[in-house]
Coordinates of C-alpha atoms in Angstrom, one line a residue:
Chain A
X680 CA -48.3 -109.4 -3.8
X681 CA -46.1 -111.2 -6.2
X682 CA -43.1 -112.9 -4.6
X683 CA -40.6 -114.2 -7.1
X684 CA -39.8 -117.1 -4.9
X685 CA -39.3 -120.5 -6.2
X686 CA -37.4 -122.7 -3.7
X687 CA -34.9 -125.0 -5.1
X688 CA -32.7 -127.9 -4.3
X689 CA -29.7 -125.6 -4.3
X690 CA -31.2 -123.1 -1.9
X691 CA -28.7 -122.0 0.7
X692 CA -30.6 -119.2 2.5
X693 CA -34.1 -117.8 2.3
X694 CA -34.7 -115.0 -0.1
X695 CA -37.5 -113.5 1.7
X696 CA -38.7 -114.1 5.3
X697 CA -42.2 -115.0 4.4
X698 CA -44.5 -115.6 7.3
X699 CA -45.2 -119.1 6.2
X700 CA -41.5 -119.9 6.3
X701 CA -41.0 -118.3 9.7
X702 CA -43.7 -120.4 11.2
X703 CA -42.7 -123.7 9.6
X704 CA -40.6 -126.3 11.3
X705 CA -37.2 -126.4 9.8
X706 CA -37.3 -128.8 6.9
X707 CA -35.0 -131.6 6.1
X708 CA -33.9 -131.0 2.5
X709 CA -31.2 -132.4 0.2
X710 CA -29.1 -129.3 0.9
X711 CA -29.4 -129.8 4.7
X712 CA -28.4 -133.4 4.4
X713 CA -25.3 -132.4 2.4
X714 CA -24.5 -129.6 4.9
X715 CA -24.6 -132.0 7.9
X716 CA -22.8 -134.9 6.3
X717 CA -19.7 -135.8 8.3
X718 CA -16.2 -135.5 6.9
X719 CA -16.1 -139.3 6.5
X720 CA -18.8 -139.1 3.8
X721 CA -16.5 -137.2 1.5
X722 CA -13.6 -138.5 -0.5
X723 CA -11.0 -136.5 -2.3
X724 CA -10.8 -136.6 -6.1
X725 CA -7.2 -137.2 -7.0
X726 CA -5.6 -134.1 -8.4
X727 CA -4.3 -135.9 -11.5
X728 CA -7.8 -136.8 -12.4
X729 CA -9.0 -133.2 -12.5
X730 CA -8.9 -131.0 -15.6
X731 CA -8.9 -127.3 -15.1
X732 CA -9.9 -125.3 -18.2
X733 CA -9.4 -121.6 -18.2
X734 CA -11.5 -119.7 -20.7
X735 CA -10.9 -116.3 -22.3
X736 CA -12.2 -113.8 -19.8
X737 CA -11.0 -115.8 -16.8
X738 CA -13.8 -118.3 -16.2
X739 CA -12.6 -121.6 -14.9
X740 CA -14.2 -125.0 -15.5
X741 CA -13.2 -128.0 -13.4
X742 CA -13.8 -131.5 -14.8
X743 CA -13.4 -134.8 -13.0
X744 CA -12.2 -137.7 -15.2
X745 CA -13.4 -141.3 -14.7
X746 CA -10.6 -143.8 -15.2
X747 CA -12.8 -146.7 -14.2
X748 CA -15.0 -145.9 -17.3
X749 CA -13.6 -145.1 -20.7
X750 CA -10.1 -145.7 -19.4
X751 CA -8.3 -145.5 -22.8
X752 CA -10.0 -142.2 -23.6
X753 CA -9.2 -140.8 -20.2
X754 CA -5.5 -141.8 -20.6
X755 CA -5.5 -139.8 -23.9
X756 CA -7.1 -136.8 -22.3
X757 CA -4.5 -136.8 -19.5
X758 CA -1.8 -137.0 -22.0
X759 CA -3.3 -134.2 -24.0
X760 CA -3.5 -132.0 -20.9
X761 CA 0.1 -132.8 -20.0
X762 CA 1.1 -131.8 -23.5
X763 CA -0.8 -128.5 -23.1
X764 CA -2.6 -129.5 -26.4
X765 CA -5.8 -127.5 -25.8
X766 CA -4.0 -124.2 -25.1
X767 CA -5.1 -121.8 -27.8
X768 CA -8.0 -123.9 -29.0
X769 CA -11.7 -122.9 -28.5
X770 CA -15.3 -123.6 -27.9
X771 CA -16.7 -124.0 -31.3
X772 CA -20.2 -125.3 -31.0
X773 CA -23.1 -124.6 -28.6
X774 CA -26.4 -126.3 -29.6
X775 CA -29.3 -125.4 -27.4
X776 CA -30.7 -128.2 -25.2
X777 CA -27.8 -130.4 -26.3
X778 CA -24.1 -129.8 -26.0
X779 CA -21.2 -127.3 -25.8
X780 CA -18.2 -128.7 -27.7
X781 CA -14.6 -127.6 -27.7
X782 CA -11.3 -128.5 -29.4
X783 CA -9.2 -127.4 -32.4
X784 CA -11.5 -125.5 -34.8
X785 CA -9.0 -125.9 -37.6
X786 CA -9.1 -129.7 -37.4
X787 CA -5.5 -129.6 -38.4
X788 CA -3.5 -129.3 -35.1
X789 CA -1.3 -132.4 -34.8
X790 CA -1.8 -134.6 -31.9
X791 CA 1.1 -135.5 -29.6
X792 CA 2.9 -138.7 -30.5
X793 CA 1.2 -141.8 -29.4
X794 CA -2.4 -140.4 -29.2
X795 CA -4.7 -142.6 -31.2
X796 CA -8.4 -143.1 -31.2
X797 CA -9.0 -146.1 -28.9
X798 CA -11.4 -148.9 -29.6
X799 CA -14.9 -148.1 -28.4
X800 CA -15.0 -148.0 -24.5
X801 CA -18.6 -147.0 -24.1
X802 CA -19.4 -149.4 -21.3
X803 CA -17.7 -151.9 -19.1
X804 CA -18.5 -155.0 -17.1
X805 CA -20.6 -154.3 -14.1
X806 CA -18.9 -157.0 -12.2
X807 CA -16.3 -155.7 -9.8
X808 CA -18.1 -152.4 -9.3
X809 CA -19.6 -151.5 -5.9
X810 CA -22.8 -150.5 -7.6
X811 CA -25.5 -149.1 -5.3
X812 CA -28.8 -149.2 -7.3
X813 CA -31.5 -146.7 -6.6
X814 CA -35.0 -148.2 -6.1
X815 CA -36.4 -146.0 -9.0
X816 CA -37.2 -146.7 -12.6
X817 CA -35.2 -145.4 -15.4
X818 CA -36.3 -144.8 -19.0
X819 CA -33.1 -146.2 -20.5
X820 CA -31.5 -148.8 -18.3
X821 CA -32.5 -151.8 -16.2
X822 CA -31.0 -150.1 -13.1
X823 CA -29.4 -146.8 -12.2
X824 CA -27.4 -145.9 -9.1
X825 CA -23.9 -145.0 -8.0
X826 CA -20.4 -146.3 -7.9
X827 CA -18.1 -144.3 -5.6
X828 CA -18.7 -140.7 -6.6
X829 CA -20.3 -141.4 -10.0
X830 CA -23.8 -141.9 -11.3
X831 CA -24.0 -145.2 -13.2
X832 CA -26.5 -147.0 -15.4
X833 CA -26.5 -150.8 -15.6
X834 CA -28.1 -153.3 -18.0
X835 CA -27.3 -156.9 -18.9
X836 CA -24.1 -157.0 -16.9
X837 CA -22.7 -153.9 -18.4
X838 CA -22.3 -150.5 -16.7
X839 CA -21.7 -147.0 -18.1
X840 CA -21.8 -143.3 -17.2
X841 CA -25.1 -141.9 -18.4
X842 CA -25.3 -138.7 -20.5
X843 CA -26.5 -136.4 -17.8
X844 CA -26.4 -132.6 -17.8
X845 CA -22.8 -131.7 -17.0
X846 CA -21.3 -135.0 -18.1
X847 CA -18.4 -134.8 -20.6
X848 CA -18.1 -137.0 -23.6
X849 CA -15.7 -137.6 -26.6
X850 CA -16.8 -136.2 -29.9
X851 CA -16.4 -138.6 -32.8
X852 CA -17.1 -139.0 -36.5
X853 CA -19.6 -141.4 -37.9
X854 CA -17.4 -144.4 -37.4
X855 CA -17.5 -145.4 -33.7
X856 CA -13.8 -145.6 -33.2
X857 CA -12.9 -142.1 -34.4
X858 CA -12.8 -140.1 -31.2
X859 CA -9.4 -139.5 -29.6
X860 CA -10.5 -137.3 -26.7
X861 CA -9.1 -134.1 -28.2
X862 CA -12.6 -133.1 -29.1
X863 CA -14.9 -132.9 -26.1
X864 CA -18.4 -131.9 -25.3
X865 CA -20.6 -131.4 -22.3
X866 CA -24.4 -131.9 -22.1
X867 CA -26.1 -128.6 -21.4
X868 CA -29.9 -129.4 -21.7
X869 CA -32.2 -132.2 -20.8
X870 CA -29.9 -135.2 -20.6
X871 CA -29.4 -136.8 -24.1
X872 CA -29.5 -140.3 -22.8
X873 CA -30.0 -141.7 -26.3
X874 CA -26.2 -141.2 -26.7
X875 CA -25.5 -143.6 -23.9
X876 CA -23.2 -146.4 -25.1
X877 CA -23.0 -144.8 -28.5
X878 CA -20.2 -142.5 -27.5
X879 CA -17.6 -142.4 -24.7
X880 CA -18.4 -140.5 -21.5
X881 CA -15.2 -139.6 -19.7
X882 CA -16.1 -137.3 -16.9
X883 CA -18.2 -134.6 -15.2
X884 CA -18.0 -130.9 -14.8
X885 CA -17.7 -130.2 -11.1
X886 CA -17.7 -126.4 -11.3
X887 CA -18.1 -123.9 -14.1
X888 CA -21.2 -125.3 -15.8
X889 CA -22.7 -121.8 -15.7
X890 CA -19.9 -120.7 -18.0
X891 CA -20.4 -123.6 -20.5
X892 CA -24.2 -123.6 -20.5
X893 CA -24.8 -119.8 -20.8
X894 CA -22.7 -119.4 -24.0
X895 CA -24.5 -117.9 -27.0
X896 CA -25.9 -120.7 -29.2
X897 CA -24.3 -121.2 -32.6
X898 CA -26.4 -120.5 -35.6
X899 CA -24.8 -122.9 -38.0
X900 CA -25.7 -126.6 -38.5
X901 CA -25.5 -128.5 -35.2
X902 CA -24.9 -125.3 -33.3
X903 CA -21.4 -124.6 -34.7
X904 CA -20.5 -120.9 -34.8
X905 CA -20.5 -119.5 -38.3
X906 CA -18.1 -116.6 -37.4
X907 CA -14.8 -117.6 -35.8
X908 CA -15.1 -114.4 -33.7
X909 CA -18.0 -116.1 -31.8
X910 CA -15.8 -118.8 -30.5
X911 CA -14.7 -118.7 -26.8
X912 CA -11.0 -119.0 -26.5
X913 CA -9.5 -121.7 -24.3
X914 CA -6.4 -120.1 -22.6
X915 CA -5.2 -123.3 -21.1
X916 CA -6.2 -126.7 -19.8
X917 CA -4.1 -128.3 -17.0
X918 CA -4.3 -131.2 -14.7
X919 CA -5.0 -129.8 -11.2
X920 CA -1.9 -131.6 -10.1
X921 CA 0.2 -129.5 -12.4
X922 CA -1.1 -126.1 -11.3
X923 CA 1.0 -123.9 -9.1
X924 CA 0.3 -124.7 -5.4
X925 CA -1.5 -121.5 -4.9
X926 CA -4.1 -122.2 -7.7
X927 CA -4.9 -125.8 -6.7
X928 CA -8.1 -126.8 -5.1
X929 CA -8.9 -130.1 -3.4
X930 CA -12.3 -131.3 -4.7
X931 CA -14.4 -133.9 -2.9
X932 CA -17.3 -136.0 -3.9
X933 CA -19.8 -137.6 -1.6
X934 CA -19.2 -141.3 -1.4
X935 CA -22.2 -143.4 -2.4
X936 CA -21.3 -145.9 0.3
X937 CA -21.7 -143.3 3.1
X938 CA -24.9 -143.4 5.1
X939 CA -25.4 -139.7 4.4
X940 CA -25.5 -140.5 0.7
X941 CA -28.4 -142.9 1.2
X942 CA -30.2 -140.2 3.2
X943 CA -29.6 -137.7 0.5
X944 CA -31.1 -140.0 -2.2
X945 CA -34.1 -140.7 0.0
X946 CA -34.8 -137.1 0.8
X947 CA -34.3 -136.0 -2.8
X948 CA -36.8 -138.6 -4.0
X949 CA -39.4 -137.8 -1.3
X950 CA -39.3 -134.1 -0.9
X951 CA -41.9 -132.8 1.6
X952 CA -41.1 -129.6 3.2
X953 CA -42.1 -126.0 3.4
X954 CA -42.4 -125.8 -0.4
X955 CA -43.0 -129.4 -1.6
X956 CA -46.5 -130.8 -0.9
X957 CA -46.4 -133.9 -2.9
X958 CA -43.3 -136.1 -2.8
X959 CA -42.2 -137.4 -6.1
X960 CA -41.5 -140.9 -4.9
X961 CA -39.0 -141.2 -7.7
X962 CA -35.7 -139.8 -8.8
X963 CA -34.1 -139.5 -12.2
X964 CA -30.5 -140.5 -12.1
X965 CA -29.6 -137.3 -13.9
X966 CA -31.2 -135.4 -10.9
X967 CA -29.0 -137.5 -8.6
X968 CA -25.4 -136.7 -9.5
X969 CA -23.4 -137.0 -6.3
X970 CA -22.8 -133.8 -4.3
X971 CA -19.3 -132.3 -4.7
X972 CA -17.5 -129.6 -2.8
X973 CA -14.1 -128.0 -2.3
X974 CA -12.6 -129.5 0.8
X975 CA -13.3 -127.1 3.6
Chain B
X946 CA -7.7 -136.0 -38.0
X947 CA -10.1 -134.5 -35.6
X948 CA -13.6 -133.9 -36.9
X949 CA -15.7 -131.9 -34.6
X950 CA -18.8 -133.9 -35.7
X951 CA -21.4 -135.0 -33.3
X952 CA -24.6 -135.9 -35.1
X953 CA -27.8 -134.9 -33.4
X954 CA -31.5 -135.2 -33.5
X955 CA -31.8 -131.7 -34.8
X956 CA -29.4 -132.2 -37.7
X957 CA -30.6 -130.7 -40.9
X958 CA -27.7 -131.2 -43.2
X959 CA -24.3 -132.8 -42.9
X960 CA -21.4 -130.7 -41.6
X961 CA -18.8 -132.6 -43.4
X962 CA -19.1 -135.0 -46.3
X963 CA -17.2 -137.8 -44.6
X964 CA -16.6 -140.9 -46.7
X965 CA -18.5 -143.1 -44.3
X966 CA -21.6 -140.9 -44.7
X967 CA -21.4 -140.8 -48.4
X968 CA -21.3 -144.6 -48.6
X969 CA -24.1 -145.2 -46.1
X970 CA -27.7 -145.8 -47.0
X971 CA -29.8 -142.8 -46.1
X972 CA -30.9 -143.2 -42.5
X973 CA -34.4 -142.9 -41.1
X974 CA -34.1 -140.4 -38.3
X975 CA -36.5 -138.5 -36.1
X976 CA -35.8 -135.4 -38.3
X977 CA -36.5 -137.3 -41.5
X978 CA -39.8 -138.6 -40.1
X979 CA -40.8 -135.0 -39.2
X980 CA -39.8 -133.7 -42.6
X981 CA -41.9 -136.3 -44.4
X982 CA -45.0 -136.1 -42.2
X983 CA -48.1 -135.1 -44.2
X984 CA -49.9 -131.9 -43.6
X985 CA -52.7 -133.9 -41.9
X986 CA -50.2 -134.7 -39.1
X987 CA -50.0 -131.1 -38.0
X988 CA -52.6 -129.0 -36.2
X989 CA -52.6 -125.3 -35.7
X990 CA -52.1 -123.8 -32.3
X991 CA -54.8 -121.2 -31.8
X992 CA -53.3 -117.7 -32.0
X993 CA -55.0 -116.7 -28.7
X994 CA -53.2 -119.5 -26.9
X995 CA -49.8 -118.2 -28.0
X996 CA -47.8 -115.7 -26.0
X997 CA -45.1 -113.7 -27.8
X998 CA -42.5 -112.1 -25.6
X999 CA -40.1 -109.6 -27.0
X1000 CA -36.9 -109.1 -25.1
X1001 CA -34.7 -106.1 -25.0
X1002 CA -32.3 -106.5 -27.9
X1003 CA -35.1 -107.9 -30.1
X1004 CA -35.2 -111.5 -29.3
X1005 CA -38.6 -113.1 -29.5
X1006 CA -39.9 -116.0 -27.4
X1007 CA -43.1 -117.8 -28.4
X1008 CA -44.9 -119.8 -25.7
X1009 CA -47.9 -122.1 -26.2
X1010 CA -50.4 -122.1 -23.3
X1011 CA -52.3 -125.2 -22.2
X1012 CA -56.0 -124.5 -21.4
X1013 CA -56.7 -128.2 -20.8
X1014 CA -54.2 -128.1 -18.0
X1015 CA -54.0 -125.4 -15.3
X1016 CA -56.9 -123.7 -16.9
X1017 CA -57.4 -121.0 -14.2
X1018 CA -53.8 -120.0 -14.4
X1019 CA -53.9 -119.9 -18.2
X1020 CA -56.9 -117.7 -18.0
X1021 CA -55.0 -115.3 -15.7
X1022 CA -52.0 -115.3 -18.1
X1023 CA -54.2 -114.5 -21.1
X1024 CA -55.8 -111.6 -19.1
X1025 CA -52.4 -110.3 -18.1
X1026 CA -51.2 -110.4 -21.7
X1027 CA -54.3 -108.6 -22.8
X1028 CA -53.6 -105.9 -20.2
X1029 CA -50.0 -105.6 -21.4
X1030 CA -49.1 -106.2 -17.8
X1031 CA -45.6 -107.6 -18.5
X1032 CA -44.5 -104.7 -20.7
X1033 CA -41.5 -103.1 -18.9
X1034 CA -40.9 -106.0 -16.5
X1035 CA -37.8 -108.2 -16.7
X1036 CA -36.1 -111.5 -16.4
X1037 CA -34.8 -111.4 -12.8
X1038 CA -33.5 -114.9 -12.1
X1039 CA -31.4 -117.4 -14.0
X1040 CA -30.3 -120.4 -12.0
X1041 CA -28.0 -122.8 -13.8
X1042 CA -29.5 -126.3 -14.5
X1043 CA -32.9 -125.1 -13.2
X1044 CA -34.9 -122.1 -14.3
X1045 CA -35.1 -118.7 -15.9
X1046 CA -37.8 -116.6 -14.2
X1047 CA -39.5 -113.3 -15.2
X1048 CA -42.0 -110.9 -13.9
X1049 CA -42.1 -107.6 -11.9
X1050 CA -38.8 -107.2 -10.0
X1051 CA -40.3 -104.6 -7.7
X1052 CA -43.0 -107.0 -6.5
X1053 CA -45.1 -103.9 -6.3
X1054 CA -46.8 -103.6 -9.6
X1055 CA -50.6 -103.8 -9.2
X1056 CA -52.3 -106.7 -11.0
X1057 CA -55.3 -105.9 -13.2
X1058 CA -58.7 -106.0 -11.5
X1059 CA -60.0 -109.6 -11.0
X1060 CA -56.6 -111.4 -11.2
X1061 CA -56.3 -113.6 -8.1
X1062 CA -54.2 -116.6 -7.4
X1063 CA -56.4 -119.7 -8.3
X1064 CA -56.6 -122.8 -6.1
X1065 CA -54.0 -125.3 -7.0
X1066 CA -54.5 -126.7 -10.5
X1067 CA -51.4 -128.9 -10.6
X1068 CA -53.0 -131.9 -12.2
X1069 CA -56.4 -132.9 -13.6
X1070 CA -58.5 -136.0 -14.1
X1071 CA -57.0 -138.3 -16.8
X1072 CA -60.5 -139.3 -17.8
X1073 CA -61.6 -137.6 -20.9
X1074 CA -58.1 -137.1 -22.3
X1075 CA -57.1 -138.9 -25.5
X1076 CA -53.9 -140.1 -23.8
X1077 CA -51.5 -142.1 -25.9
X1078 CA -49.0 -143.7 -23.5
X1079 CA -45.5 -144.5 -24.6
X1080 CA -44.3 -148.0 -23.9
X1081 CA -41.3 -146.7 -21.9
X1082 CA -40.6 -146.4 -18.2
X1083 CA -40.6 -143.1 -16.4
X1084 CA -38.8 -142.3 -13.2
X1085 CA -41.7 -140.2 -11.8
X1086 CA -45.1 -141.4 -13.1
X1087 CA -46.9 -144.6 -13.8
X1088 CA -47.2 -143.7 -17.5
X1089 CA -46.0 -141.0 -19.8
X1090 CA -47.2 -140.2 -23.3
X1091 CA -49.1 -137.5 -25.2
X1092 CA -52.4 -135.7 -25.5
X1093 CA -52.9 -133.7 -28.6
X1094 CA -49.7 -131.7 -28.9
X1095 CA -48.6 -132.1 -25.3
X1096 CA -46.3 -134.4 -23.4
X1097 CA -48.3 -135.7 -20.4
X1098 CA -47.6 -137.8 -17.3
X1099 CA -50.3 -139.9 -15.7
X1100 CA -50.7 -141.7 -12.3
X1101 CA -53.6 -142.8 -10.3
X1102 CA -56.2 -141.4 -12.6
X1103 CA -54.6 -137.9 -12.6
X1104 CA -52.7 -136.3 -15.5
X1105 CA -50.3 -133.4 -15.7
X1106 CA -47.8 -131.6 -17.8
X1107 CA -44.3 -132.7 -16.7
X1108 CA -41.6 -130.2 -15.8
X1109 CA -39.5 -130.7 -19.0
X1110 CA -36.8 -128.5 -20.5
X1111 CA -38.7 -125.6 -22.1
X1112 CA -41.9 -126.0 -20.1
X1113 CA -43.3 -122.9 -18.4
X1114 CA -44.6 -122.8 -14.9
X1115 CA -46.1 -120.4 -12.4
X1116 CA -43.8 -119.1 -9.6
X1117 CA -45.3 -119.2 -6.2
X1118 CA -44.5 -118.5 -2.6
X1119 CA -44.3 -121.3 0.0
X1120 CA -48.1 -121.6 0.3
X1121 CA -49.3 -123.6 -2.6
X1122 CA -52.1 -121.2 -3.7
X1123 CA -49.9 -118.1 -4.0
X1124 CA -49.1 -118.0 -7.7
X1125 CA -51.2 -115.8 -10.0
X1126 CA -49.4 -116.4 -13.2
X1127 CA -47.7 -113.0 -13.3
X1128 CA -44.4 -114.6 -12.2
X1129 CA -43.4 -117.3 -14.7
X1130 CA -40.4 -119.5 -15.2
X1131 CA -39.0 -121.9 -17.8
X1132 CA -36.9 -125.0 -17.1
X1133 CA -33.5 -124.6 -18.6
X1134 CA -31.5 -127.6 -17.5
X1135 CA -32.1 -131.3 -16.8
X1136 CA -35.8 -131.4 -16.3
X1137 CA -36.7 -130.8 -12.6
X1138 CA -39.5 -133.4 -12.5
X1139 CA -39.6 -133.2 -8.6
X1140 CA -41.6 -130.1 -9.2
X1141 CA -44.4 -132.0 -10.9
X1142 CA -47.7 -131.5 -9.2
X1143 CA -46.1 -129.1 -6.7
X1144 CA -46.5 -126.1 -9.0
X1145 CA -48.7 -125.2 -12.0
X1146 CA -47.3 -125.9 -15.5
X1147 CA -49.0 -123.7 -18.0
X1148 CA -47.2 -124.1 -21.3
X1149 CA -44.2 -124.6 -23.4
X1150 CA -41.7 -122.5 -25.2
X1151 CA -42.0 -123.3 -28.9
X1152 CA -39.3 -120.9 -30.1
X1153 CA -36.7 -118.7 -28.5
X1154 CA -35.4 -121.1 -25.9
X1155 CA -31.8 -120.2 -27.0
X1156 CA -32.6 -116.7 -25.7
X1157 CA -33.9 -117.9 -22.3
X1158 CA -31.3 -120.6 -21.7
X1159 CA -28.1 -118.7 -22.6
X1160 CA -28.6 -115.8 -20.2
X1161 CA -25.9 -115.1 -17.7
X1162 CA -26.6 -117.0 -14.5
X1163 CA -27.5 -114.8 -11.5
X1164 CA -25.1 -114.9 -8.6
X1165 CA -27.5 -114.2 -5.8
X1166 CA -29.5 -116.8 -3.8
X1167 CA -31.5 -119.0 -6.2
X1168 CA -29.9 -117.3 -9.2
X1169 CA -31.5 -113.9 -8.7
X1170 CA -29.5 -111.1 -10.2
X1171 CA -27.8 -109.0 -7.6
X1172 CA -27.5 -105.9 -9.8
X1173 CA -30.6 -104.7 -11.5
X1174 CA -28.5 -103.8 -14.5
X1175 CA -28.1 -107.6 -15.1
X1176 CA -31.8 -108.1 -15.7
X1177 CA -33.0 -108.5 -19.3
X1178 CA -35.8 -106.2 -20.1
X1179 CA -39.2 -107.4 -21.4
X1180 CA -40.3 -105.0 -24.0
X1181 CA -43.8 -106.4 -24.5
X1182 CA -45.8 -109.6 -24.2
X1183 CA -48.7 -110.1 -26.5
X1184 CA -51.1 -112.8 -27.6
X1185 CA -50.2 -113.8 -31.1
X1186 CA -53.8 -113.0 -32.0
X1187 CA -53.3 -109.4 -31.0
X1188 CA -50.1 -108.8 -33.0
X1189 CA -50.3 -106.8 -36.2
X1190 CA -51.0 -109.1 -39.1
X1191 CA -47.5 -108.7 -40.5
X1192 CA -46.0 -110.0 -37.3
X1193 CA -48.2 -113.0 -36.8
X1194 CA -47.0 -116.6 -37.3
X1195 CA -49.1 -119.7 -37.4
X1196 CA -47.5 -122.3 -35.3
X1197 CA -48.3 -126.0 -35.7
X1198 CA -47.7 -129.0 -33.5
X1199 CA -47.6 -132.6 -34.5
X1200 CA -50.7 -134.4 -33.4
X1201 CA -50.1 -137.4 -31.2
X1202 CA -52.9 -139.2 -32.9
X1203 CA -51.2 -139.0 -36.3
X1204 CA -49.4 -142.1 -37.6
X1205 CA -46.4 -140.0 -38.3
X1206 CA -46.2 -139.2 -34.6
X1207 CA -46.1 -142.9 -33.7
X1208 CA -43.3 -143.4 -36.2
X1209 CA -41.4 -140.5 -34.7
X1210 CA -41.6 -141.9 -31.2
X1211 CA -40.5 -145.3 -32.4
X1212 CA -37.6 -144.0 -34.4
X1213 CA -36.5 -141.7 -31.5
X1214 CA -36.5 -144.6 -29.1
X1215 CA -34.7 -147.0 -31.4
X1216 CA -32.1 -144.9 -33.2
X1217 CA -29.9 -147.0 -35.4
X1218 CA -28.4 -145.1 -38.3
X1219 CA -25.1 -143.7 -39.6
X1220 CA -24.2 -142.5 -36.1
X1221 CA -26.1 -144.6 -33.6
X1222 CA -24.9 -148.2 -33.2
X1223 CA -26.9 -149.2 -30.2
X1224 CA -30.6 -148.2 -30.0
X1225 CA -31.7 -147.0 -26.6
X1226 CA -35.0 -149.0 -26.6
X1227 CA -36.3 -146.3 -24.3
X1228 CA -37.3 -142.7 -24.4
X1229 CA -37.6 -140.1 -21.6
X1230 CA -40.8 -138.1 -22.0
X1231 CA -38.7 -134.9 -21.8
X1232 CA -36.8 -136.1 -24.8
X1233 CA -40.2 -136.5 -26.6
X1234 CA -41.8 -133.1 -26.6
X1235 CA -43.9 -133.1 -29.8
X1236 CA -42.4 -131.5 -32.9
X1237 CA -43.5 -128.0 -33.7
X1238 CA -43.1 -125.8 -36.8
X1239 CA -44.3 -122.6 -38.3
X1240 CA -46.9 -123.6 -40.9
X1241 CA -45.2 -123.7 -44.3

């Protein structure tokens, strides 16, 4: 008997009613902690800090922007969205286990007046942030934890958004101050943390990653598509606040100051339930991006 | 000027000849270390420890098996390949940021005589392994490093293969001893290290990950496809040693005992070149899977 069952963090309902599951005490899991969190554990993401990207074929990708990190780049991105600059551009690069990247494939589309590449804003002072460190080691930073609804790394008094799966960054040329925000990418494989503090991270995909990560890989250098027909068109990119009322969604993120959030971290780091025999007693920050949901 | 250039570890040649690149001294990069490694740094992977999976449409996935870890499961998998058991089965589940899983969707196909689920072999004694620890922290294990051509985690005298992107494991039911090896999965997102030592890891995809990771995500529970037509057919799975001579490839992995390997780790952990301004001074084991190649 070969049951194709591999229980996961994201499980919402059992696939098969295996006898073992029927007999077991109901487990506390990360999902169950999220499901039972009170309304007070959730905070709304402002609608003018949400980008909604509509791809050819109708798939929708929702991205939260992080004004507290990479503020100048985020300001550019908001301005580009208000100018409808990405409409008609495309996804031009998909490199396996690395990034999906989008923007103007011609490299010739003029930017709106006033959009310039900011000075590097790859990290910021940790002072002033309500940083809640996790008690687990990280391979790249002295401490990792959360600020509000964001995963954050900290070292030497500086804080930054780590390059986790689903995080969005600003493509740039070799010189560090060459990224305007018009060219963006999202991490689609094991998190490329070596990019931390070498490039600006500006946000996180809240929904639609399955559209970005499942695209055919490009066969050119760096995963660029060699045939323009392989590109996925971007129909439009809008701020959520500028969508017609009927198309808007209110997104929420679990607040790292909420007691439910601390429970969620603890349970995630110490899974022992119907499936997990041996708790990890550890948690990678990129496996601990705060839960999000559409406001019920 | 918007150059869609994001230099990566895998870069083989420049995309654009930017002035900055032309002026710069040629950088030492992980790729350049691999390219200049002597033949003595490479060891052949035995052909009877390589699985070759041919998917509908002609894509080929090559998987190295790890007899030194999860030996009983690997023995089952070799027997299943010799019996051509996977021919005509399918990829049935793709869950974003988690796994792609394959096997018999009917759950009814009889196993060859003698194939039984082994007792759990999720880790093994560290003693006797030529373990080369990396000098970097890990979120889940006391030490991480390499043994031969494998990334390995170690804690309390036990060693195991970590659940990194591209690593292959054995699906099982809730009870820990229910996986035979007939149902396999590969990690396709940020590495789900919480599964370490809760499930058997048996190998690594050496080539063809772009086929496994770019499949459409299933929309059923746990990412199972709801419509059988969505499954990707598996035409055949063979040991490399059983393929016709004209279809065989000799795969090599960089030996962790080679001086070039130590150079590669050091350069990967401390990138400073035309693109990287700030070396990470750290390296996640899942960003340090040993380089592989087809023998030139």
